[in-house]
CSV table of C-alpha atoms in Angstrom, one decimal:
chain,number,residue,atom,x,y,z
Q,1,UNK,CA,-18.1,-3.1,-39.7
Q,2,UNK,CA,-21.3,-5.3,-39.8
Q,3,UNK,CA,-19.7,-8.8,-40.2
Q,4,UNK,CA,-21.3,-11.1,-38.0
Q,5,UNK,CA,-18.1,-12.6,-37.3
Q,6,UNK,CA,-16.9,-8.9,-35.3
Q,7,UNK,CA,-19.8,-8.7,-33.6
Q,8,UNK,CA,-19.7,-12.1,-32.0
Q,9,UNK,CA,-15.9,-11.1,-30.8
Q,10,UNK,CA,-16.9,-7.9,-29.9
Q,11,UNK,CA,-19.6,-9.9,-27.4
Q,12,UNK,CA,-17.2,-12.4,-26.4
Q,13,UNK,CA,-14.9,-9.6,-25.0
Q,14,UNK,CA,-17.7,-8.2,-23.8
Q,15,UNK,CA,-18.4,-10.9,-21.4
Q,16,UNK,CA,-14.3,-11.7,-20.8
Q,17,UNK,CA,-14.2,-8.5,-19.4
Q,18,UNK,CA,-11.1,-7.7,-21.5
Q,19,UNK,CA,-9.3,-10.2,-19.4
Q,20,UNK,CA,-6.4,-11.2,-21.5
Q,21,UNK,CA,-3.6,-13.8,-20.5
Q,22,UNK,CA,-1.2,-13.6,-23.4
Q,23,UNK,CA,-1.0,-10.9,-26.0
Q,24,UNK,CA,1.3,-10.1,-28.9
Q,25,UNK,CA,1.0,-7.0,-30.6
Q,26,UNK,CA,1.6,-7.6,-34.5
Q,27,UNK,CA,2.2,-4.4,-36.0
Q,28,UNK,CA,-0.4,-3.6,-39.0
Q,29,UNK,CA,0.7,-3.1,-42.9
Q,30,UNK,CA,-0.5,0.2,-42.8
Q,31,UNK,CA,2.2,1.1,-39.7
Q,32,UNK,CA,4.7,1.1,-43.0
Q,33,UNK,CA,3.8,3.8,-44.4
Q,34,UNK,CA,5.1,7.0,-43.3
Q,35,UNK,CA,2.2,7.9,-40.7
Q,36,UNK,CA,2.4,11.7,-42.3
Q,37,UNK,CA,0.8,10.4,-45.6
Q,38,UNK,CA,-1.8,8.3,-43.7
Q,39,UNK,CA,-2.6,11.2,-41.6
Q,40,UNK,CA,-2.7,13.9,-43.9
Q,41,UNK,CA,-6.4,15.5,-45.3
Q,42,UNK,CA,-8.3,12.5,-44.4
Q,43,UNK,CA,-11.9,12.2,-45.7
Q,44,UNK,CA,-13.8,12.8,-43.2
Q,45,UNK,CA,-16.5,9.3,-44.0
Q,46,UNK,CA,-19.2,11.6,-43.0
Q,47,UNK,CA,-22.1,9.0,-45.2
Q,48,UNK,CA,-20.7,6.6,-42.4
Q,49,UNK,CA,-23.2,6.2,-39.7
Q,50,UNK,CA,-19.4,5.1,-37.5
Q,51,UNK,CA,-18.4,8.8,-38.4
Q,52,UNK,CA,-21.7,10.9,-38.5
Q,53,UNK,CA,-23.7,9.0,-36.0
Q,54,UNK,CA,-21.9,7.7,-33.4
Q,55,UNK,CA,-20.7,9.9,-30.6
Q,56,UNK,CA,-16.7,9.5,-30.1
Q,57,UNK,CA,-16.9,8.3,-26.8
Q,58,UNK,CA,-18.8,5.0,-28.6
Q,59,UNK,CA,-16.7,5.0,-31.8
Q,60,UNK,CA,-13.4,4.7,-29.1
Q,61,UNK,CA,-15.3,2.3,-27.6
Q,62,UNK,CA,-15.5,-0.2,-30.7
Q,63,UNK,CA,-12.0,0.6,-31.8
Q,64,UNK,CA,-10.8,-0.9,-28.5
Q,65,UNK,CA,-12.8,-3.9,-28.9
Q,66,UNK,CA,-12.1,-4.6,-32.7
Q,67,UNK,CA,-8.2,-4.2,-31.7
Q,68,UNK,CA,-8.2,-6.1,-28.6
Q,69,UNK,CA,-6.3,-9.5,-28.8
Q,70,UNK,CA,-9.0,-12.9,-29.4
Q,71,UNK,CA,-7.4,-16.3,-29.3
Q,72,UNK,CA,-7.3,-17.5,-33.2
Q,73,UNK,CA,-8.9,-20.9,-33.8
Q,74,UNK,CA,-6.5,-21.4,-36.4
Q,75,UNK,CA,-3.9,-21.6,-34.4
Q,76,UNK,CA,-4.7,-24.6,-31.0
Q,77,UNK,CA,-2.2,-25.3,-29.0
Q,78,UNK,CA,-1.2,-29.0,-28.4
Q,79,UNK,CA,-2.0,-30.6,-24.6
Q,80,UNK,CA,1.9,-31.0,-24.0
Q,81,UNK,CA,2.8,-27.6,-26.1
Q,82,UNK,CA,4.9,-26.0,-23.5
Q,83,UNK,CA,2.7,-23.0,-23.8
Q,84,UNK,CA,-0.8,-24.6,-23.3
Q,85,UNK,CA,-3.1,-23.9,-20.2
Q,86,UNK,CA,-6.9,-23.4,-19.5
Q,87,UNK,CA,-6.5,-20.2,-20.2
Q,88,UNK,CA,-4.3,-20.4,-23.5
Q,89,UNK,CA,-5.7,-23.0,-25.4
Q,90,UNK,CA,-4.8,-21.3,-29.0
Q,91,UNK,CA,-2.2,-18.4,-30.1
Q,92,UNK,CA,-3.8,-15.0,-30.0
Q,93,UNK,CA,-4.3,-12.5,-32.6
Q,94,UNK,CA,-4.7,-9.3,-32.9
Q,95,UNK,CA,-6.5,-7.9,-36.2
Q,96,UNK,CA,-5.5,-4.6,-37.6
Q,97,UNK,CA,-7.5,-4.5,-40.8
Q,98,UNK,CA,-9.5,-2.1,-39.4
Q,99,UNK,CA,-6.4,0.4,-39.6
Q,100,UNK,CA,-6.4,-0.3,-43.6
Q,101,UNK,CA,-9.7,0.9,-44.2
Q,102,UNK,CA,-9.6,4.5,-44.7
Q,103,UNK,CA,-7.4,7.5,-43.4
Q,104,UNK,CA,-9.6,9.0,-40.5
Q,105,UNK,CA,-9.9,5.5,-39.3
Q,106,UNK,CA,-6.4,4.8,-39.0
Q,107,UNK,CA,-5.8,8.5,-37.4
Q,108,UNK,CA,-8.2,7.8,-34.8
Q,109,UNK,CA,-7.7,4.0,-34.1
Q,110,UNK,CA,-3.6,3.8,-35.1
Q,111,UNK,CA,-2.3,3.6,-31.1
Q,112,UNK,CA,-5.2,1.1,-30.3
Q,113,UNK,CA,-3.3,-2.0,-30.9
Q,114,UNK,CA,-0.4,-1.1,-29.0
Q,115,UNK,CA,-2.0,0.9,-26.0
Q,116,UNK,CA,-4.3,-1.5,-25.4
Q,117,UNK,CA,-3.2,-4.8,-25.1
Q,118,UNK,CA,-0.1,-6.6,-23.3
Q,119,UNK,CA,3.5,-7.3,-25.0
Q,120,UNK,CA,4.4,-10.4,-24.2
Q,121,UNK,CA,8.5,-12.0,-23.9
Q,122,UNK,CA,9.3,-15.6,-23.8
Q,123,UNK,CA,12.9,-16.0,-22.0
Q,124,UNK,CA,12.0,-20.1,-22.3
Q,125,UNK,CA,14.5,-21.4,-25.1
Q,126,UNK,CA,12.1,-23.0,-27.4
Q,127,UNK,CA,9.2,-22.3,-25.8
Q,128,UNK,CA,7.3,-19.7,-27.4
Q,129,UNK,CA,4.2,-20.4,-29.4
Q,130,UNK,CA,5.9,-20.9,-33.0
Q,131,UNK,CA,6.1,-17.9,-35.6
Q,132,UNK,CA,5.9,-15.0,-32.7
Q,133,UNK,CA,8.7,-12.7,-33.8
Q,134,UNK,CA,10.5,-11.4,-31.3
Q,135,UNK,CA,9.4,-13.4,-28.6
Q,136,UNK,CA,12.6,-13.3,-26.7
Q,137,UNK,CA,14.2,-10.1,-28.4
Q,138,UNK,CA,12.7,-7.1,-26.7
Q,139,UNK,CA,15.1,-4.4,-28.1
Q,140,UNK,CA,13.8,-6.0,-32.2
Q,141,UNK,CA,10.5,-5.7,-30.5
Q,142,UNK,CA,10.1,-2.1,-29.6
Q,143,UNK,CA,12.8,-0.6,-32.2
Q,144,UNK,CA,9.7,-1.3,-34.4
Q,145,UNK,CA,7.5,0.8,-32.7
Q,146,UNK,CA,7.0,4.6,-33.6
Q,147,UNK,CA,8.1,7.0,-30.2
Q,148,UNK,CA,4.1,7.9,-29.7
Q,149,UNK,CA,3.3,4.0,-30.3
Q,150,UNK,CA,6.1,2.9,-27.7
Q,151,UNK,CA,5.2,5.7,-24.9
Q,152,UNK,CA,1.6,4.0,-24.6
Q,153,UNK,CA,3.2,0.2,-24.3
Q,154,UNK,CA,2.7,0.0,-20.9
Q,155,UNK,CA,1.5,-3.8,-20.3
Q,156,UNK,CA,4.3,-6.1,-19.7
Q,157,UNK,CA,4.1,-10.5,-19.6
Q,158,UNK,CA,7.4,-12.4,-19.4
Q,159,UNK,CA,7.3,-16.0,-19.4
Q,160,UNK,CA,10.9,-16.8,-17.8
Q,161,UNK,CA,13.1,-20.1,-17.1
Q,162,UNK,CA,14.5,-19.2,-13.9
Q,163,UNK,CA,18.0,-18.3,-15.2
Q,164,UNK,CA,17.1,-15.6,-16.8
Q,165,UNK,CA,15.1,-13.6,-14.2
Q,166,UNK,CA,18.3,-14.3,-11.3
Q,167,UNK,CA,21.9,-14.0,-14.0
Q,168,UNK,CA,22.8,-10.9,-15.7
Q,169,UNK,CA,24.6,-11.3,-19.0
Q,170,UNK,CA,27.9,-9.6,-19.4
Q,171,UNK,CA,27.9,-6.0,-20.5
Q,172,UNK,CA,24.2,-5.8,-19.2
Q,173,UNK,CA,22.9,-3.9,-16.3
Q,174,UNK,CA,19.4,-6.5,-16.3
Q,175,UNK,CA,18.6,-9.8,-16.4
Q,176,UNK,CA,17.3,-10.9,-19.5
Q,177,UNK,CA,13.7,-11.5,-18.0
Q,178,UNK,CA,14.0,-7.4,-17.2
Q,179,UNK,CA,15.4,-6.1,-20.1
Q,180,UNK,CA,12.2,-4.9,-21.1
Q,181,UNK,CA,12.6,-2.3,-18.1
Q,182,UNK,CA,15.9,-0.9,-19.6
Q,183,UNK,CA,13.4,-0.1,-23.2
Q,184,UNK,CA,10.1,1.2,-21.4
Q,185,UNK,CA,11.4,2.9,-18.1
Q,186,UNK,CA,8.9,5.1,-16.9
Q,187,UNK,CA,6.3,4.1,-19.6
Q,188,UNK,CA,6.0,0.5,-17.4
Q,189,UNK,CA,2.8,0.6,-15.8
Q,190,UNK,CA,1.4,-2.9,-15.2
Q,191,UNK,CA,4.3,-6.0,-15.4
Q,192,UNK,CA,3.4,-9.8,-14.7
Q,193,UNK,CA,6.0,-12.3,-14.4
Q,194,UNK,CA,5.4,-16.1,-15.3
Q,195,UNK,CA,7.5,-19.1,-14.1
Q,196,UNK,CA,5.8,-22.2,-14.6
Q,197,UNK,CA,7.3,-25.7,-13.3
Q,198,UNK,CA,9.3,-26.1,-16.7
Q,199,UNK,CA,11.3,-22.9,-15.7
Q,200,UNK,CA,12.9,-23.6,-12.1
Q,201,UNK,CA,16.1,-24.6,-11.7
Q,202,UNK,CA,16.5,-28.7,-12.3
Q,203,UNK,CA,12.8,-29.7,-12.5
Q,204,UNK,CA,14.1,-32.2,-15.1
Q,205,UNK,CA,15.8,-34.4,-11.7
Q,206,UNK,CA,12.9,-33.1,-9.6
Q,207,UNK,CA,15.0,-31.1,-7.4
Q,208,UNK,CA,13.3,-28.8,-4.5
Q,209,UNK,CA,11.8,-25.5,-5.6
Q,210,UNK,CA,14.5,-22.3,-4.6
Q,211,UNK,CA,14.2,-19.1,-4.9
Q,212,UNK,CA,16.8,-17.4,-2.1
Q,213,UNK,CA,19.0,-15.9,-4.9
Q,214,UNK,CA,15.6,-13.8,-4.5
Q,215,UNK,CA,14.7,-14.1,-1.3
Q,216,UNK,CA,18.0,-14.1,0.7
Q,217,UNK,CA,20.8,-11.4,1.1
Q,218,UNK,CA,22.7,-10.1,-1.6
Q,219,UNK,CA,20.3,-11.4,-4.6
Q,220,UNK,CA,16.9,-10.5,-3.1
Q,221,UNK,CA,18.5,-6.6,-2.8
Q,222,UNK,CA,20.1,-7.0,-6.9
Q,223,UNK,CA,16.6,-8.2,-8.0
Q,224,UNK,CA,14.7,-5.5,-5.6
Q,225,UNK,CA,17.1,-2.7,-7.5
Q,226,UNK,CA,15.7,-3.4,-10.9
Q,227,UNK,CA,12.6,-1.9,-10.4
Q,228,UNK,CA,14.2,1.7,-10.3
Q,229,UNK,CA,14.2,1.7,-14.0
Q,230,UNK,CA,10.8,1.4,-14.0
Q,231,UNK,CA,9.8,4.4,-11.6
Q,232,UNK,CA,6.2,4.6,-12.7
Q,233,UNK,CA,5.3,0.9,-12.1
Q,234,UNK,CA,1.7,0.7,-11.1
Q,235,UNK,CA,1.2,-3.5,-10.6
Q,236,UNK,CA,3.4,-6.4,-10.1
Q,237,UNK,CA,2.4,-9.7,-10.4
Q,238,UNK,CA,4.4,-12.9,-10.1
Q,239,UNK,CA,3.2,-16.2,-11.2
Q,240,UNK,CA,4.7,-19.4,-10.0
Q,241,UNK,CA,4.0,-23.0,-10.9
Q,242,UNK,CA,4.6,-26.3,-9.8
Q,243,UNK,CA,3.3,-29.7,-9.4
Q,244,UNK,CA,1.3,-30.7,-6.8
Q,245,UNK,CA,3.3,-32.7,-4.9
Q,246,UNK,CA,5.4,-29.7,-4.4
Q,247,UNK,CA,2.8,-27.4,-3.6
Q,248,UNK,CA,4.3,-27.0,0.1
Q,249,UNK,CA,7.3,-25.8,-0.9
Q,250,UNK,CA,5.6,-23.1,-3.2
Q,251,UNK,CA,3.3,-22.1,0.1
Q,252,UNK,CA,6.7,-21.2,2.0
Q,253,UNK,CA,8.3,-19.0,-1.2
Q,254,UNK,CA,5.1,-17.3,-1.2
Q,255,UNK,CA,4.5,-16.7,1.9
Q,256,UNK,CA,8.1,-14.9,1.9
Q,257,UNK,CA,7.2,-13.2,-1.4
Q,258,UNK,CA,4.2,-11.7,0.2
Q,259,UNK,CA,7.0,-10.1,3.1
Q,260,UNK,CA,8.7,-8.5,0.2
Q,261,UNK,CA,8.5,-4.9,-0.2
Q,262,UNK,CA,10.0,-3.2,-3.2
Q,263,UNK,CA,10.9,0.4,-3.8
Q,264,UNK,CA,10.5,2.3,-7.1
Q,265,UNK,CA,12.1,5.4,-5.4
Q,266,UNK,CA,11.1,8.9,-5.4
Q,267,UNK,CA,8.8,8.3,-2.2
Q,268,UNK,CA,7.1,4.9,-3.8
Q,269,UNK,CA,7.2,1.5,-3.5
Q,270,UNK,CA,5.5,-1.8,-4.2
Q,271,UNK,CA,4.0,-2.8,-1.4
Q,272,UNK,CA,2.1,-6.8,-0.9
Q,273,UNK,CA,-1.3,-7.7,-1.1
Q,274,UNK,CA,-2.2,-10.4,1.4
Q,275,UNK,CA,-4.4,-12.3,-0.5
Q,276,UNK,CA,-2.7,-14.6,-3.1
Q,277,UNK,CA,-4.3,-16.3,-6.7
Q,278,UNK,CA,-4.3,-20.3,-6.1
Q,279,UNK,CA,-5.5,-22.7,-8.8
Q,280,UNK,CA,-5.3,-26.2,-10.1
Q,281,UNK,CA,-5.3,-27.9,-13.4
Q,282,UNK,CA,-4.5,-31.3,-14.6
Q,283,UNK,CA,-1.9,-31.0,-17.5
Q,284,UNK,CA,0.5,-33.3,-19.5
Q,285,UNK,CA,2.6,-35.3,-17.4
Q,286,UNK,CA,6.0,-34.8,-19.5
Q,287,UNK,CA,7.5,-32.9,-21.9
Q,288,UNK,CA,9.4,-33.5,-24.5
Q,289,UNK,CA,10.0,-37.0,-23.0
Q,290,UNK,CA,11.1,-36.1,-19.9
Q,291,UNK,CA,8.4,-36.6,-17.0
Q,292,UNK,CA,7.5,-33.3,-14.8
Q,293,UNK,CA,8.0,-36.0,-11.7
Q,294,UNK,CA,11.5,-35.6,-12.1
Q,295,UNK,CA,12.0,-39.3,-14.2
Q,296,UNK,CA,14.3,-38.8,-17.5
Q,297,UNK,CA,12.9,-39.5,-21.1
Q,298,UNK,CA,9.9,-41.7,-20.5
Q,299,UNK,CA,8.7,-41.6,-24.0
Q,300,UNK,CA,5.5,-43.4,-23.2
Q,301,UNK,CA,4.0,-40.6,-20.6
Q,302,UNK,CA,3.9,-37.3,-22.7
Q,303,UNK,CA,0.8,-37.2,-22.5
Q,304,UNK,CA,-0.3,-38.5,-18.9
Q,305,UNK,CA,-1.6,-36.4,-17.0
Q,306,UNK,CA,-0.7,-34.4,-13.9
Q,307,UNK,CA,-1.9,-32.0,-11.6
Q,308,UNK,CA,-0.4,-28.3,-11.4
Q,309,UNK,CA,-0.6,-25.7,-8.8
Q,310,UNK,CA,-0.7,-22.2,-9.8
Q,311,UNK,CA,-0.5,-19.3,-7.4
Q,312,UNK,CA,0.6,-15.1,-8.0
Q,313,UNK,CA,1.8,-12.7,-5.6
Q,314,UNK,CA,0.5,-9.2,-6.3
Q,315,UNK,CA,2.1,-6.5,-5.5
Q,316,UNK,CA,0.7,-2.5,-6.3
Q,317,UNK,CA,2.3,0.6,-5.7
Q,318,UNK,CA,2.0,3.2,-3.0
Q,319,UNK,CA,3.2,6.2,-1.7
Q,320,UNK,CA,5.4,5.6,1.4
Q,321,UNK,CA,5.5,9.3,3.0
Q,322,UNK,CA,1.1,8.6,2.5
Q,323,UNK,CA,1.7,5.3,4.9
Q,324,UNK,CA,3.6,6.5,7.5
């Protein structure tokens, strides 16, 4: 516990004010063992100044940090990586060895990974940073998880193409970008949902931004239904990007988002804030070839830059029968 290298991280979270934008939960070694052998007659450490020093409150307090997801220098993202932005300029870990270090330490620190950060789903076909397992496969993802590890995942991020947040797949009662809701139900508590100008529908030939199979009718009262599974829901963000030429037509969606109220039933509902995120950054101006403008396979501008326009809807629950 007094590499330099942990402390620095433990002040770097410090100052992030544990503000995370991407997380993936890797399970630790020790999680494969059955937790009855890990937990039994521990040794208590007590020549550890951690164990006999410490108050609990503080000890908790370290635990978090030294299991809270860092981004891993190891790992960069490229400029025109589908996943890179300001924000996520290299894959992030979480480490786990402090689970491996002794029994008392594992019993008081083992629900730490898990509880604390968010678990993140990619419904992007090939765009999830490389070597995340499960990153589209939430059912893989959570049979993994022990029942007490799975009741405390309760942070959700879904990157989404478009198509898989508006069509359900046959013999499925979500769309995939939901599916999660189906595994955590009332365990849900915070949920962010990403669509960045990659994901909407025909941004290859540039076509205008829509979202009324949300908005409108029929749709916007499927989509609203979803959040039933999810009773317990505390936050809902949604996160949409687009270039800046079309930043106009992502002020009108918004503005309609910011109409939309959603019920979790039982007397609750999420309700909008006013105030909406906005941001800019200048990012690659194709991918894979094909120019974000809406101009097919122009090898020679993958990496020309553009400008991107960034904006979230929030949306937090409250008691209706309080409100009226």
């Amino acid at each position: 516990m007094a590499d330099g290298g942990l402390f620095k991280r433990l002040r770097k979270l410090l100052r992030r004010g544990w503000k995370n934008e991407r997380i993936k939960v890797v399970a630790p070694s020790a999680a494969r063992i059955a937790p009855e052998t890990l937990s039994s007659n521990p040794n208590l450490q007590l020549q550890s100044p951690l164990f006999n020093t410490l108050p609990n409150e503080i000890r908790n307090y370290i635990f978090r940090l030294a299991c809270t997801a860092y981004e891993d220098i190891r790992r960069p993202l490229a400029l025109n990586d589908w996943c890179h932005r300001p924000s996520q300029r290299f894959c992030l870990r979480i480490d786990c060895a402090l689970l491996r270090t002794c029994r008392r330490a594992y019993n008081e620190a083992r629900l730490v990974p898990v509880a604390m950060n968010r678990h993140t789903f990619w419904y992007s076909h090939g765009r999830a940073p490389q070597a995340v397992p499960f990153a589209s496969d939430v059912r893989g993802y959570f049979a993994k998880l022990e029942p007490e590890q799975k009741d405390l995942a309760g942070n959700l991020h879904v990157y989404s193409q478009q198509c898989a947040i508006q069509e359900i797949p046959d013999n499925e009662q979500l769309p995939l970008a939901l599916s999660a809701f189906a595994e955590l139900g009332s365990r849900l508590r915070e949920f962010r949902l990403t669509l960045r100008h990659t994901d909407w529908w025909y941004w290859e030939q540039g076509n205008p931004l829509d979202m009324s199979n949300m908005l409108d009718g029929e749709g916007a009262e499927r989509f609203k239904s979803h959040f039933l599974h999810v009773p317990l829901l505390e936050k809902f963000d949604l996160e949409v990007e687009t270039i800046a030429e079309k930043q106009t037509q992502l002020d009108v969606i918004v503005a309609r988002f910011k109409k939309y109220r959603i019920s979790l039933g039982e007397g609750r509902a999420l309700l909008p804030l006013q105030h909406s995120g906005t941001t800019t950054w200048v990012g690659p101006g194709a991918y894979d070839g094909t120019s974000v403008a809406g101009n097919w396979h122009i090898q020679s501008r993958d990496l020309l830059q553009h400008v991107y326009v960034v904006q979230t809807v929030h949306w937090r629950a409250r008691d209706i029968e309080e409100r009226s």
